[in-house]
Coordinates of N, CA and C in Angstrom, one line a residue:
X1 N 15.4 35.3 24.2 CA 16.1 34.3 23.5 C 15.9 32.9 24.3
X2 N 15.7 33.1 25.9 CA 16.1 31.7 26.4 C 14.5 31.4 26.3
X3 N 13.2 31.9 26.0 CA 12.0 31.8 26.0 C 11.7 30.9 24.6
X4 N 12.2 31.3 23.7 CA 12.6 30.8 22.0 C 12.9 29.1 22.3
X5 N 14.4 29.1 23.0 CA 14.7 27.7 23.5 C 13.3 26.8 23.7
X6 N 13.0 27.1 25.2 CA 12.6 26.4 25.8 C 11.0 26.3 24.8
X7 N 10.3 27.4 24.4 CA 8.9 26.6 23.3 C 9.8 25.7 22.2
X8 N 10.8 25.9 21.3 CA 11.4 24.8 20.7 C 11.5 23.6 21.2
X9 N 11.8 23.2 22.5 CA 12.1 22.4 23.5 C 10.7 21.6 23.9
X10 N 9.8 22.4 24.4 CA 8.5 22.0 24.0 C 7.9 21.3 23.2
X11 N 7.7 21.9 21.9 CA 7.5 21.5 20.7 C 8.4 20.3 20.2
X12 N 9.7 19.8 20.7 CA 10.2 18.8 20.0 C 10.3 17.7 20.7
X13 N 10.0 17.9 22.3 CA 9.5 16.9 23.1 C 8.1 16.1 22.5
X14 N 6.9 17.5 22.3 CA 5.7 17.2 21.9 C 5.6 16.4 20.5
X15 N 6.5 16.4 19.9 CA 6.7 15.8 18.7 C 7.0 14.6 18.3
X16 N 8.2 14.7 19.1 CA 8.8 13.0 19.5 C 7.8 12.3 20.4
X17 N 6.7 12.9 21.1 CA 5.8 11.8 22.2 C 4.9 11.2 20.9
X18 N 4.6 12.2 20.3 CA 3.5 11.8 19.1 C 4.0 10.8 18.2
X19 N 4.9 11.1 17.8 CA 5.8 10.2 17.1 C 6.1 8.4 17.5
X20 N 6.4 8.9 19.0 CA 6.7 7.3 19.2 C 5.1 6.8 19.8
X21 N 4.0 7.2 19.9 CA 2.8 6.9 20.2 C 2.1 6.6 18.6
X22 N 2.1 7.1 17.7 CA 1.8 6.7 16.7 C 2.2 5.1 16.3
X23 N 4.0 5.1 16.8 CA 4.8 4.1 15.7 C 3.9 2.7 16.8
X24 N 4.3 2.9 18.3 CA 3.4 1.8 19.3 C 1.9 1.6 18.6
X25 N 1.2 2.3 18.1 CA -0.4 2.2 17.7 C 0.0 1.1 16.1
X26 N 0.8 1.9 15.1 CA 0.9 1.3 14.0 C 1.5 -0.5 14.4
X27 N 2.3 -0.7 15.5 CA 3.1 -1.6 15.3 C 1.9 -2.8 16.0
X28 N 0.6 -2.0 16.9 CA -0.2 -3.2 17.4 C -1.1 -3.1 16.2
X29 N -1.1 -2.9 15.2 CA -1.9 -3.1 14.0 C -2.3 -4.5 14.0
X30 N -3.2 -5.1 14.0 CA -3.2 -6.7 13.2 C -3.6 -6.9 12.1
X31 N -3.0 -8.4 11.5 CA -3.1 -8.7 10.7 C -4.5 -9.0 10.0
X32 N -5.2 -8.5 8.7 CA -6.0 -8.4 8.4 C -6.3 -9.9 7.2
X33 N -7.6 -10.5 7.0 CA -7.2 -11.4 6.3 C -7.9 -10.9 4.6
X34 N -7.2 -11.1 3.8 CA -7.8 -10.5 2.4 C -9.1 -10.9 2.3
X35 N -9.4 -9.9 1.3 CA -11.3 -10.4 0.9 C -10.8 -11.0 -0.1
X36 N -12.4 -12.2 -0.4 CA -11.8 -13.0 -1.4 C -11.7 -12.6 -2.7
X37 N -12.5 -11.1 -3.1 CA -11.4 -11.1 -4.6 C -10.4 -10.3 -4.4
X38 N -9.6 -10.7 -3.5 CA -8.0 -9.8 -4.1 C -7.0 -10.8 -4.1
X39 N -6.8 -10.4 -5.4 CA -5.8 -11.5 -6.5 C -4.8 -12.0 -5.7
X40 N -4.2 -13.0 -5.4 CA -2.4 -13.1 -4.5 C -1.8 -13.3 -6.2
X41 N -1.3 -12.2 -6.1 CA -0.1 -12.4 -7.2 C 0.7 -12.5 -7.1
X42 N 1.5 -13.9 -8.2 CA 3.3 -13.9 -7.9 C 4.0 -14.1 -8.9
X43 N 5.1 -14.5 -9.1 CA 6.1 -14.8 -9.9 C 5.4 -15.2 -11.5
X44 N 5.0 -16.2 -11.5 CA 4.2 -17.3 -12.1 C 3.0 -16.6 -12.9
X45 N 1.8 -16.1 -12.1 CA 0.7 -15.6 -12.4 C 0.4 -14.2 -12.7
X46 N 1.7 -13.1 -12.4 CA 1.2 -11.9 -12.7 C 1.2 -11.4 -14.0
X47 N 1.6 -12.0 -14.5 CA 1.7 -11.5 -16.2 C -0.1 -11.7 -16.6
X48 N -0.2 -13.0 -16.3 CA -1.3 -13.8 -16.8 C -2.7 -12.8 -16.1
X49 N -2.7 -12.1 -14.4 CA -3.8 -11.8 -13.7 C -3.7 -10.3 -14.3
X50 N -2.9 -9.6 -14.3 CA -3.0 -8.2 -14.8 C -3.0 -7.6 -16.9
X51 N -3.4 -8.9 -17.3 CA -3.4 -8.5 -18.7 C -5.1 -8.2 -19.0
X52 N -5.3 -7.7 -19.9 CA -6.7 -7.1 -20.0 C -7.7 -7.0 -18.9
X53 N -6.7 -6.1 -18.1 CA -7.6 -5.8 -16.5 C -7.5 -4.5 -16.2
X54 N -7.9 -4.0 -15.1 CA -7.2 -2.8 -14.1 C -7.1 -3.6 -13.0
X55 N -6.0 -3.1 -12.6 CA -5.6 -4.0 -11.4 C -4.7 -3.4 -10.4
X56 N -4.8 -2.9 -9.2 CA -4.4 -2.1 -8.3 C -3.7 -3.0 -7.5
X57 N -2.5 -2.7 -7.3 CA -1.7 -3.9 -7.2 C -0.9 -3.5 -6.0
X58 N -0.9 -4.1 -4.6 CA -0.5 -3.7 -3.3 C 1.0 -4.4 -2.6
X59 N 2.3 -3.9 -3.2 CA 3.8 -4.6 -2.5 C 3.3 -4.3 -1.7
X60 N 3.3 -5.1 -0.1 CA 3.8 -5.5 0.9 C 4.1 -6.0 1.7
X61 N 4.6 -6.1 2.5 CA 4.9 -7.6 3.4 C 4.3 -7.2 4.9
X62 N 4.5 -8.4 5.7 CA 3.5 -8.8 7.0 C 4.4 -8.0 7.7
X63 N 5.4 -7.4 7.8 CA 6.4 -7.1 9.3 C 6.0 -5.5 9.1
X64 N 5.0 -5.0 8.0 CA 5.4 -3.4 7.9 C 3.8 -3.2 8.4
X65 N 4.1 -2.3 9.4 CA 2.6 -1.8 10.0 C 1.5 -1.2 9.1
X66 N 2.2 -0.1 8.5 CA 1.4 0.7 7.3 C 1.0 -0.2 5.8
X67 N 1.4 -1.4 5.7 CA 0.7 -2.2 4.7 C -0.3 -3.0 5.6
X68 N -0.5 -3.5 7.1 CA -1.2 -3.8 7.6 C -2.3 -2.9 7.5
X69 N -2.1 -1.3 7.9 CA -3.5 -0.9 8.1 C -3.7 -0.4 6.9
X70 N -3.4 -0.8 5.7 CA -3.9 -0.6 4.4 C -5.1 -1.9 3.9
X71 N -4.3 -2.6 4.2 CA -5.3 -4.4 4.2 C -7.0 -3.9 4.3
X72 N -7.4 -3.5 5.3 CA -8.9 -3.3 5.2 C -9.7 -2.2 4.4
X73 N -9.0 -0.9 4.3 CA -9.3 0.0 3.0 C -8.9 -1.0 1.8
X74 N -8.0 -1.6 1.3 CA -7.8 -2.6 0.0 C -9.1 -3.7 0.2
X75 N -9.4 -4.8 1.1 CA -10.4 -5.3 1.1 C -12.0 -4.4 0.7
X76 N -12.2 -3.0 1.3 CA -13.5 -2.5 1.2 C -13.0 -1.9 -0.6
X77 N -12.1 -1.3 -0.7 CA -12.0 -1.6 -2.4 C -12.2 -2.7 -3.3
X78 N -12.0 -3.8 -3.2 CA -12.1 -5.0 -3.6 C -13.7 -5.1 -3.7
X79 N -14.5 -5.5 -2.3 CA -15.0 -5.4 -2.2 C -16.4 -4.7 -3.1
X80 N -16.2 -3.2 -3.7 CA -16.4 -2.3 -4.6 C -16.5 -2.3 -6.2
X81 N -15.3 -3.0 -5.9 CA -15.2 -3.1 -7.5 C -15.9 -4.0 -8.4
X82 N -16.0 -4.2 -9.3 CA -17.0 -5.0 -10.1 C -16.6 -4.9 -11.7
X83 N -16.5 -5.9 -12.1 CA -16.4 -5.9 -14.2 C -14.9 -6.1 -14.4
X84 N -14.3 -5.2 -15.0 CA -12.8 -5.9 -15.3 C -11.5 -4.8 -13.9
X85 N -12.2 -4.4 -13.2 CA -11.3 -3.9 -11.9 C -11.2 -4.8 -11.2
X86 N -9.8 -5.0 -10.4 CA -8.9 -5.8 -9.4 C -8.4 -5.2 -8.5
X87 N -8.1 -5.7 -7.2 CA -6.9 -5.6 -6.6 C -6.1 -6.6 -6.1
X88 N -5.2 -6.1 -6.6 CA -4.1 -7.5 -6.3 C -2.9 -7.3 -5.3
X89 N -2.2 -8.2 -4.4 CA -0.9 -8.0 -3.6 C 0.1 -8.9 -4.2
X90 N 1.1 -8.3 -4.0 CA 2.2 -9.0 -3.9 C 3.0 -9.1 -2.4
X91 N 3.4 -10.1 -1.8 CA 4.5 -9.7 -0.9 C 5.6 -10.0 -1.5
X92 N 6.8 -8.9 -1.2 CA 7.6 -9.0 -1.2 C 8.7 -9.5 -0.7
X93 N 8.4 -10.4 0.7 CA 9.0 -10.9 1.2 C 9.1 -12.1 0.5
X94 N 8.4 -12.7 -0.4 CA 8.2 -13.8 -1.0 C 8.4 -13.7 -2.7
X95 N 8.0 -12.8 -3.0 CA 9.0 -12.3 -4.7 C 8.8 -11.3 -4.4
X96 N 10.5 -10.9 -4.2 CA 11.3 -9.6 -4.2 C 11.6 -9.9 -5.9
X97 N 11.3 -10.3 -6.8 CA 12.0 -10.3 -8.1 C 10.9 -9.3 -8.5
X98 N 9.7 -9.2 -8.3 CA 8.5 -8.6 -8.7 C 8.6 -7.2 -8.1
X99 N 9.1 -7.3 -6.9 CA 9.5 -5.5 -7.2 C 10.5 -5.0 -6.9
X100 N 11.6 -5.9 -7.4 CA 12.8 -5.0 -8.0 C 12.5 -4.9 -9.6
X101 N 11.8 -5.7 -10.1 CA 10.9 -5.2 -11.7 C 10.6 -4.2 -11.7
X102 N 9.5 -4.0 -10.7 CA 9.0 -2.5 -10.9 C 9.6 -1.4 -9.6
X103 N 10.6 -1.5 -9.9 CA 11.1 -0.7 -8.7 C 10.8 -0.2 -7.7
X104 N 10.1 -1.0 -7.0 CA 9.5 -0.6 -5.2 C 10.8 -0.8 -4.2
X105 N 10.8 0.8 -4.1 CA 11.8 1.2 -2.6 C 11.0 1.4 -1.3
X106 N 9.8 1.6 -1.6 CA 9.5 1.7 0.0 C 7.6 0.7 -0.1
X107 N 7.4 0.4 1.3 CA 6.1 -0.4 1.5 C 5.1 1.0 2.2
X108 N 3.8 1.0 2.1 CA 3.2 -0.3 0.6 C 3.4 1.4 -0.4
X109 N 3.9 0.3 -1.9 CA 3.3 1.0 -2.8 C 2.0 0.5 -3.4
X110 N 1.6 1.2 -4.0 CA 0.2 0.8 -4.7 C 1.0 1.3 -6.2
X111 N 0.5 0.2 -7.3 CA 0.7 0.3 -8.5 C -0.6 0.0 -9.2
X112 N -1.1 0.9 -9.7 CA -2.0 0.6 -10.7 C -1.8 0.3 -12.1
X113 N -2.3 -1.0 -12.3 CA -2.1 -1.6 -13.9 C -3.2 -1.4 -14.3
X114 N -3.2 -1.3 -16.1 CA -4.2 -1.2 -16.9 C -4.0 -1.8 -18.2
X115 N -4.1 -3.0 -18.5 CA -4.1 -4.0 -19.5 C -2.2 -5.0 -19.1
X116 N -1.7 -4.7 -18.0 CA -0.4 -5.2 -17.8 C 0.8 -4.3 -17.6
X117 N 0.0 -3.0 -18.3 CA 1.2 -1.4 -18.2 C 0.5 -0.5 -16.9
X118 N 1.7 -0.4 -16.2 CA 1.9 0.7 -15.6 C 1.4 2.1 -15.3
X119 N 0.1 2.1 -15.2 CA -0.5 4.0 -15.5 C -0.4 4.9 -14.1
X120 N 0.0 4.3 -13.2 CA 0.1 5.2 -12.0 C 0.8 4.6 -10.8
X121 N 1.0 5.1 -9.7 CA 1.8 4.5 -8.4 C 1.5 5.7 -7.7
X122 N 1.4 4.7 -6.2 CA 1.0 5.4 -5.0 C 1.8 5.2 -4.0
X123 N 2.7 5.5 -3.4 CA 3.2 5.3 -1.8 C 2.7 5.7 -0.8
X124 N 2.4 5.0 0.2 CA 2.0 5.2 1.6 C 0.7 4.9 1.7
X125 N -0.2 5.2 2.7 CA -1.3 4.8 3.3 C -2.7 6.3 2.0
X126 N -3.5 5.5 1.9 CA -4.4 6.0 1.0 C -5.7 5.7 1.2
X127 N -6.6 6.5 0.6 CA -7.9 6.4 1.2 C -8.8 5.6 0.2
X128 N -10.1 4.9 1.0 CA -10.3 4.1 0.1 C -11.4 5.3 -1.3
X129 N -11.6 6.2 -0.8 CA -12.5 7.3 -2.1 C -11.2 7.2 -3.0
X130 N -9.9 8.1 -2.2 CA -8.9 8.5 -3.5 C -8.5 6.9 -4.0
X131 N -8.3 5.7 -3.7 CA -8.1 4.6 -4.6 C -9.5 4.4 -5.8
X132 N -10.8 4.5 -5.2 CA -11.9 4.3 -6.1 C -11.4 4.9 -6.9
X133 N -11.2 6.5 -6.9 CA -11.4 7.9 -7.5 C -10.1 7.4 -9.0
X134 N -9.0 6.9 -8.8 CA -7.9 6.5 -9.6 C -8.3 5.6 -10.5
X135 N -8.4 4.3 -10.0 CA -9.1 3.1 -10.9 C -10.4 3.5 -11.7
X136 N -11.6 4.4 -11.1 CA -12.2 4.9 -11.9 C -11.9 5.4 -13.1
X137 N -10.4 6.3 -12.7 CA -9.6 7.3 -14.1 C -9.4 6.5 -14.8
X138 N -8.5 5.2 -14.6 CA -7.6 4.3 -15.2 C -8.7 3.7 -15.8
X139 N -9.9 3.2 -15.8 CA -11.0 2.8 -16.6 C -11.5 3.6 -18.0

């Protein structure tokens, strides 16, 4: 029994080291600067940039590490794309009205539009094959 303890004990030491070594790695993430086709959508414009498009659409703001290290997989997508495919960001820190619309509780979500409607949503960190692999569907 007291053998049981102490590998549990092990293991949750080993977990929490990983844990707070990951969050230190995500937090020195830097800021990435967009490629130039990805759309800055806001208030104003997103009706108008996501109508007769596909458009992969990225909530989130500068203080969240895991939308930082999404920034350069979204650029080499961008990058990719070609004909009526986009990707677009929103921060939220700057219209929160845009995703309490579409109800984003957590960063980054990925929303994919297709003509201005809604065909899918992603949370968390994603790869840039499985983003191609979706906008291809949504095509």
């Amino acid at each position: 029994m007291e053998t049981t303890f102490i590998i549990i004990g092990v293991l949750m030491a080993a977990f929490i080291g990983l844990r707070y070594f990951a969050m230190a790695k995500m937090k020195n993430t830097p800021l990435v600067s967009d490629h130039e086709k990805v759309l800055t959508l806001t208030d104003q414009n997103f009706q108008q940039q996501t109508k007769n498009k596909i458009v992969l659409v990225d909530f989130w703001a500068t203080w969240c590490a895991p939308c930082r290290m999404m920034a350069p997989v979204l650029n080499d997508v961008a990058s990719e794309l070609s004909g009526n495919s986009h990707v677009g960001k929103v921060d939220i820190q700057q219209y929160e009205s845009l995703a309490q619309k579409f109800k984003v509780r957590s960063i980054p979500t990925l929303i994919l539009f297709k003509n201005g409607t809604e065909v899918n949503r992603f949370v968390g960190i994603k790869s840039k094959e499985f983003l191609l692999k979706e906008i291809a569907k949504a095509g």
